[in-house]
Amino acid sequence: MKKITLTVCRKVLLVAACYLAAVSCSKDDGDTPGKGEEIPGVVTTTLQTSQYEVLTIEAPVEIKSGTTYQWKVDATNTQAYNLVQVATNKVEFVAITDGSYKLTLLKENSTTPIYEASITVKAKTASPYIAKIFDFLPTVGQFTNVLPDYKEGDTKESILKKVYDYIGGENKKKYMISLGGFGGYVTFGFDHTIVNLSGLRDFRILGNAFYANANPNPNAPQKGGSCEPGVIMVAYDKNKNGKPDDDEWYEIAGSEYNNPKTIHNYEITYYKPDPSKPAKPDGGFMSDTEYIRWTDNQGNSGYKSKNTFHTQSYFPNWVKEDKITFKGTLLPNNSKEESGQGKYWVLYAFDFGYVDNIRNEEDDSAIDIDWAVDANGKKVHLPGVDFIKVYTGLNQECGWLGESSTEIMGAYDLHLLNEKITTRK
């Protein structure tokens, strides 16, 4: 059997033609079986890739219907790599640890492989932090046009640069952005694929959630205060074009995904306020109780209020259209006025799987890529993710506190910072 040797940087497709050419060679070509270098009848390849880069491998072997096959990796540390089977003879392999790996394809109950790949993984420098902002569009909110700060003449491009300055890189100054009410979002990416490691959580997105020091309700749940959960979408750059495409997104199914009160495929439209329309103050904290009109696909409509604490426009100033529409998963309301007098609003944390929901230092603020599901709620197994989108998951007003809006202070790859957090079962 002739040995096939290939060097690959990112993606390898080993076509069957290579195999046919190999088996047709005569012994005069210098390859002689039986020297201990190869097993007769086994197709072997030598491959090369880098850390955090997904390698697609298609074994050029005949697959028989009705026969069960399995892939194996000789590495004993399952937290050093990920292997995703795409087809019977096709897998995606990615490693976070450099070194040598050997993949084999075997028939069920057989110890002799029919295909063997020796992979050299080279070291690669990568940053744990956000490397690029792809998109940002907040909805109605008291911190819209403030976090980040809008200046006259700002365009979408200049706003994206400001967003990166606020949450990109290591963000030592701890700036944050606000996404406004339901649907407001930010999309960002990394300079490498965040690897989906078995049994571990893979990344963390920083918010500003905190818990109340006191509560008028002595029987209230323990974790409550300012928790404004944002829904997470993840994408693996499967076509390697360097940008998130519409067909690459999956939702992280947090603790409320199957809650009967959660509304999937929710849609809301906000209408730009008319500056000539007279304000309707309430004589208290609201300077205009009918500030921005909204409608949704559940048959509801109403107005978003403007408070006396923030007087700037609550509609993103760089948007020229008269209305903006947002879609996504609407989470159940998590707020409760606990004083009975309209003075003490508490926003209670969900268990896991969201941004700005659990304090950053807690394990349940970290996310496992294996929680991802497709549009039908079916679990998917991704080799890793390159892009993340976060949007506010609540359509909720809390009296003088105003709208619930997800805030973000940054994000990072847990593996590159050697934070090992066991996932939930």
Short mmCIF file of N, CA, C and O in Angstrom, two decimals, residues 129-195:
data_model
loop_
_atom_site.label_atom_id
_atom_site.label_comp_id
_atom_site.label_asym_id
_atom_site.label_seq_id
_atom_site.Cartn_x
_atom_site.Cartn_y
_atom_site.Cartn_z
N TYR A 129 -9.57 37.56 23.90
CA TYR A 129 -10.59 38.61 23.97
C TYR A 129 -11.19 38.94 22.60
O TYR A 129 -10.71 38.50 21.56
N ILE A 130 -12.25 39.75 22.62
CA ILE A 130 -12.93 40.18 21.42
C ILE A 130 -11.95 40.87 20.48
O ILE A 130 -11.21 41.77 20.88
N ALA A 131 -11.94 40.44 19.21
CA ALA A 131 -11.01 41.00 18.22
C ALA A 131 -11.70 41.93 17.23
O ALA A 131 -11.04 42.79 16.63
N LYS A 132 -13.02 41.76 17.03
CA LYS A 132 -13.71 42.58 16.04
C LYS A 132 -15.18 42.71 16.38
O LYS A 132 -15.80 41.76 16.86
N ILE A 133 -15.73 43.90 16.12
CA ILE A 133 -17.17 44.14 16.25
C ILE A 133 -17.77 44.14 14.84
O ILE A 133 -17.38 44.93 13.98
N PHE A 134 -18.72 43.25 14.60
CA PHE A 134 -19.34 43.14 13.28
C PHE A 134 -20.60 43.99 13.16
O PHE A 134 -20.90 44.52 12.09
N ASP A 135 -21.36 44.09 14.25
CA ASP A 135 -22.60 44.84 14.16
C ASP A 135 -23.04 45.25 15.57
O ASP A 135 -22.69 44.60 16.57
N PHE A 136 -23.80 46.33 15.62
CA PHE A 136 -24.33 46.83 16.89
C PHE A 136 -25.56 47.66 16.59
O PHE A 136 -25.52 48.57 15.76
N LEU A 137 -26.68 47.32 17.23
CA LEU A 137 -27.89 48.11 17.07
C LEU A 137 -28.71 47.99 18.36
O LEU A 137 -29.39 46.99 18.59
N PRO A 138 -28.64 48.99 19.21
CA PRO A 138 -29.46 48.96 20.42
C PRO A 138 -30.89 49.35 20.09
O PRO A 138 -31.17 50.00 19.07
N THR A 139 -31.82 48.97 20.95
CA THR A 139 -33.19 49.41 20.80
C THR A 139 -33.42 50.60 21.74
O THR A 139 -32.49 51.24 22.22
N VAL A 140 -34.69 50.84 21.98
CA VAL A 140 -35.09 51.94 22.86
C VAL A 140 -34.51 51.73 24.26
O VAL A 140 -34.62 50.64 24.83
N GLY A 141 -33.88 52.76 24.81
CA GLY A 141 -33.32 52.62 26.14
C GLY A 141 -32.77 53.91 26.69
O GLY A 141 -32.34 54.79 25.93
N GLN A 142 -32.74 54.02 28.01
CA GLN A 142 -32.26 55.25 28.64
C GLN A 142 -30.75 55.41 28.53
O GLN A 142 -30.22 56.50 28.79
N PHE A 143 -30.05 54.35 28.12
CA PHE A 143 -28.60 54.46 27.90
C PHE A 143 -28.24 54.38 26.42
O PHE A 143 -27.06 54.37 26.08
N THR A 144 -29.26 54.32 25.55
CA THR A 144 -29.01 54.38 24.12
C THR A 144 -28.47 55.78 23.78
O THR A 144 -28.96 56.78 24.31
N ASN A 145 -27.45 55.83 22.94
CA ASN A 145 -26.73 57.06 22.58
C ASN A 145 -25.84 57.58 23.71
O ASN A 145 -25.25 58.65 23.59
N VAL A 146 -25.72 56.79 24.79
CA VAL A 146 -24.84 57.14 25.91
C VAL A 146 -23.75 56.08 26.10
O VAL A 146 -22.59 56.40 26.33
N LEU A 147 -24.13 54.79 25.99
CA LEU A 147 -23.18 53.69 26.14
C LEU A 147 -23.21 52.83 24.88
O LEU A 147 -23.99 51.87 24.80
N PRO A 148 -22.41 53.13 23.84
CA PRO A 148 -21.39 54.18 23.80
C PRO A 148 -21.99 55.56 23.51
O PRO A 148 -23.14 55.68 23.08
N ASP A 149 -21.16 56.57 23.71
CA ASP A 149 -21.59 57.95 23.61
C ASP A 149 -21.69 58.39 22.15
O ASP A 149 -20.70 58.35 21.41
N TYR A 150 -22.89 58.77 21.73
CA TYR A 150 -23.10 59.27 20.36
C TYR A 150 -22.72 60.74 20.29
O TYR A 150 -23.08 61.55 21.15
N LYS A 151 -21.99 61.11 19.23
CA LYS A 151 -21.66 62.50 18.93
C LYS A 151 -22.23 62.86 17.56
O LYS A 151 -22.32 62.01 16.67
N GLU A 152 -22.61 64.12 17.40
CA GLU A 152 -23.16 64.58 16.13
C GLU A 152 -22.22 64.21 14.98
O GLU A 152 -21.02 64.47 15.04
N GLY A 153 -22.77 63.58 13.96
CA GLY A 153 -21.97 63.17 12.82
C GLY A 153 -21.51 61.73 12.86
O GLY A 153 -20.97 61.21 11.87
N ASP A 154 -21.72 61.05 13.98
CA ASP A 154 -21.35 59.64 14.07
C ASP A 154 -22.14 58.82 13.05
O ASP A 154 -23.35 59.03 12.87
N THR A 155 -21.45 57.89 12.41
CA THR A 155 -22.07 56.94 11.49
C THR A 155 -22.05 55.56 12.13
O THR A 155 -21.48 55.37 13.22
N LYS A 156 -22.64 54.59 11.45
CA LYS A 156 -22.60 53.23 11.99
C LYS A 156 -21.16 52.76 12.13
O LYS A 156 -20.79 52.10 13.12
N GLU A 157 -20.31 53.09 11.16
CA GLU A 157 -18.91 52.66 11.20
C GLU A 157 -18.19 53.26 12.41
O GLU A 157 -17.42 52.57 13.09
N SER A 158 -18.41 54.54 12.68
CA SER A 158 -17.75 55.16 13.82
C SER A 158 -18.30 54.64 15.14
O SER A 158 -17.57 54.53 16.13
N ILE A 159 -19.58 54.29 15.16
CA ILE A 159 -20.17 53.70 16.36
C ILE A 159 -19.56 52.33 16.63
O ILE A 159 -19.26 51.97 17.78
N LEU A 160 -19.35 51.53 15.56
CA LEU A 160 -18.74 50.20 15.75
C LEU A 160 -17.34 50.33 16.32
O LEU A 160 -16.93 49.51 17.16
N LYS A 161 -16.60 51.33 15.90
CA LYS A 161 -15.27 51.56 16.46
C LYS A 161 -15.37 51.90 17.95
O LYS A 161 -14.57 51.41 18.76
N LYS A 162 -16.35 52.71 18.31
CA LYS A 162 -16.54 53.04 19.72
C LYS A 162 -16.90 51.80 20.54
O LYS A 162 -16.44 51.62 21.67
N VAL A 163 -17.75 50.95 19.96
CA VAL A 163 -18.13 49.72 20.66
C VAL A 163 -16.90 48.87 20.94
O VAL A 163 -16.72 48.34 22.05
N TYR A 164 -16.01 48.75 19.92
CA TYR A 164 -14.78 48.00 20.16
C TYR A 164 -13.94 48.64 21.26
O TYR A 164 -13.39 47.95 22.12
N ASP A 165 -13.82 49.95 21.25
CA ASP A 165 -13.05 50.65 22.28
C ASP A 165 -13.63 50.40 23.67
O ASP A 165 -12.89 50.39 24.66
N TYR A 166 -14.94 50.18 23.74
CA TYR A 166 -15.59 49.95 25.03
C TYR A 166 -15.44 48.50 25.51
O TYR A 166 -15.23 48.27 26.71
N ILE A 167 -15.58 47.52 24.62
CA ILE A 167 -15.63 46.12 25.08
C ILE A 167 -14.61 45.21 24.41
O ILE A 167 -14.49 44.04 24.77
N GLY A 168 -13.86 45.70 23.43
CA GLY A 168 -12.89 44.85 22.73
C GLY A 168 -11.61 44.68 23.52
O GLY A 168 -11.33 45.42 24.47
N GLY A 169 -10.81 43.71 23.11
CA GLY A 169 -9.53 43.47 23.76
C GLY A 169 -9.71 43.13 25.23
O GLY A 169 -10.74 42.63 25.66
N GLU A 170 -8.69 43.44 26.02
CA GLU A 170 -8.74 43.09 27.44
C GLU A 170 -9.64 44.02 28.24
O GLU A 170 -10.08 43.68 29.34
N ASN A 171 -9.91 45.24 27.73
CA ASN A 171 -10.87 46.16 28.34
C ASN A 171 -10.56 46.39 29.82
O ASN A 171 -11.41 46.21 30.69
N LYS A 172 -9.35 46.81 30.11
CA LYS A 172 -8.95 47.01 31.51
C LYS A 172 -9.72 48.13 32.19
O LYS A 172 -9.84 48.15 33.41
N LYS A 173 -10.23 49.08 31.40
CA LYS A 173 -10.96 50.20 32.00
C LYS A 173 -12.41 49.84 32.34
O LYS A 173 -13.12 50.63 32.94
N LYS A 174 -12.84 48.66 31.92
CA LYS A 174 -14.17 48.16 32.25
C LYS A 174 -15.30 49.08 31.77
O LYS A 174 -16.26 49.36 32.48
N TYR A 175 -15.17 49.57 30.55
CA TYR A 175 -16.29 50.26 29.93
C TYR A 175 -17.37 49.25 29.60
O TYR A 175 -17.12 48.04 29.55
N MET A 176 -18.58 49.72 29.33
CA MET A 176 -19.64 48.81 28.91
C MET A 176 -20.54 49.48 27.91
O MET A 176 -20.59 50.71 27.79
N ILE A 177 -21.27 48.65 27.16
CA ILE A 177 -22.28 49.12 26.22
C ILE A 177 -23.64 48.65 26.70
O ILE A 177 -23.75 47.66 27.42
N SER A 178 -24.69 49.38 26.30
CA SER A 178 -26.05 49.00 26.63
C SER A 178 -26.79 48.63 25.35
O SER A 178 -26.68 49.32 24.33
N LEU A 179 -27.58 47.55 25.41
CA LEU A 179 -28.31 47.07 24.23
C LEU A 179 -29.75 47.57 24.19
O LEU A 179 -30.46 47.28 23.23
N GLY A 180 -30.18 48.33 25.20
CA GLY A 180 -31.56 48.80 25.21
C GLY A 180 -32.54 47.68 25.49
O GLY A 180 -32.18 46.63 26.03
N GLY A 181 -33.82 47.91 25.14
CA GLY A 181 -34.86 46.92 25.41
C GLY A 181 -34.78 45.71 24.51
O GLY A 181 -33.76 45.47 23.84
N PHE A 182 -35.87 44.93 24.46
CA PHE A 182 -35.82 43.64 23.76
C PHE A 182 -35.27 43.79 22.34
O PHE A 182 -35.69 44.65 21.57
N GLY A 183 -34.35 42.88 22.02
CA GLY A 183 -33.85 42.75 20.66
C GLY A 183 -32.57 43.50 20.37
O GLY A 183 -31.86 43.16 19.42
N GLY A 184 -32.27 44.56 21.14
CA GLY A 184 -31.03 45.30 20.90
C GLY A 184 -29.84 44.36 20.96
O GLY A 184 -29.75 43.53 21.87
N TYR A 185 -28.90 44.46 20.01
CA TYR A 185 -27.88 43.43 19.90
C TYR A 185 -26.49 43.99 19.57
O TYR A 185 -26.34 45.12 19.10
N VAL A 186 -25.50 43.14 19.82
CA VAL A 186 -24.13 43.37 19.37
C VAL A 186 -23.60 42.03 18.86
O VAL A 186 -23.92 40.96 19.40
N THR A 187 -22.82 42.08 17.77
CA THR A 187 -22.20 40.89 17.19
C THR A 187 -20.71 41.09 17.14
O THR A 187 -20.22 42.11 16.64
N PHE A 188 -19.96 40.13 17.67
CA PHE A 188 -18.51 40.26 17.71
C PHE A 188 -17.82 38.93 17.42
O PHE A 188 -18.48 37.87 17.39
N GLY A 189 -16.52 39.00 17.17
CA GLY A 189 -15.77 37.79 16.84
C GLY A 189 -14.40 37.80 17.48
O GLY A 189 -13.97 38.79 18.10
N PHE A 190 -13.67 36.71 17.30
CA PHE A 190 -12.36 36.50 17.89
C PHE A 190 -11.33 36.25 16.79
O PHE A 190 -11.68 36.06 15.63
N ASP A 191 -10.04 36.23 17.15
CA ASP A 191 -9.01 35.98 16.14
C ASP A 191 -8.71 34.50 15.99
O ASP A 191 -7.74 34.12 15.35
N HIS A 192 -9.56 33.67 16.58
CA HIS A 192 -9.38 32.21 16.50
C HIS A 192 -10.73 31.56 16.80
O HIS A 192 -11.69 32.24 17.22
N THR A 193 -10.82 30.28 16.58
CA THR A 193 -12.03 29.52 16.94
C THR A 193 -11.97 29.15 18.41
O THR A 193 -11.00 28.54 18.87
N ILE A 194 -13.00 29.53 19.17
CA ILE A 194 -13.10 29.09 20.57
C ILE A 194 -13.51 27.62 20.53
O ILE A 194 -14.60 27.27 20.07
N VAL A 195 -12.64 26.76 21.00
CA VAL A 195 -12.85 25.31 20.87
C VAL A 195 -13.91 24.83 21.86
O VAL A 195 -13.92 25.23 23.04
#
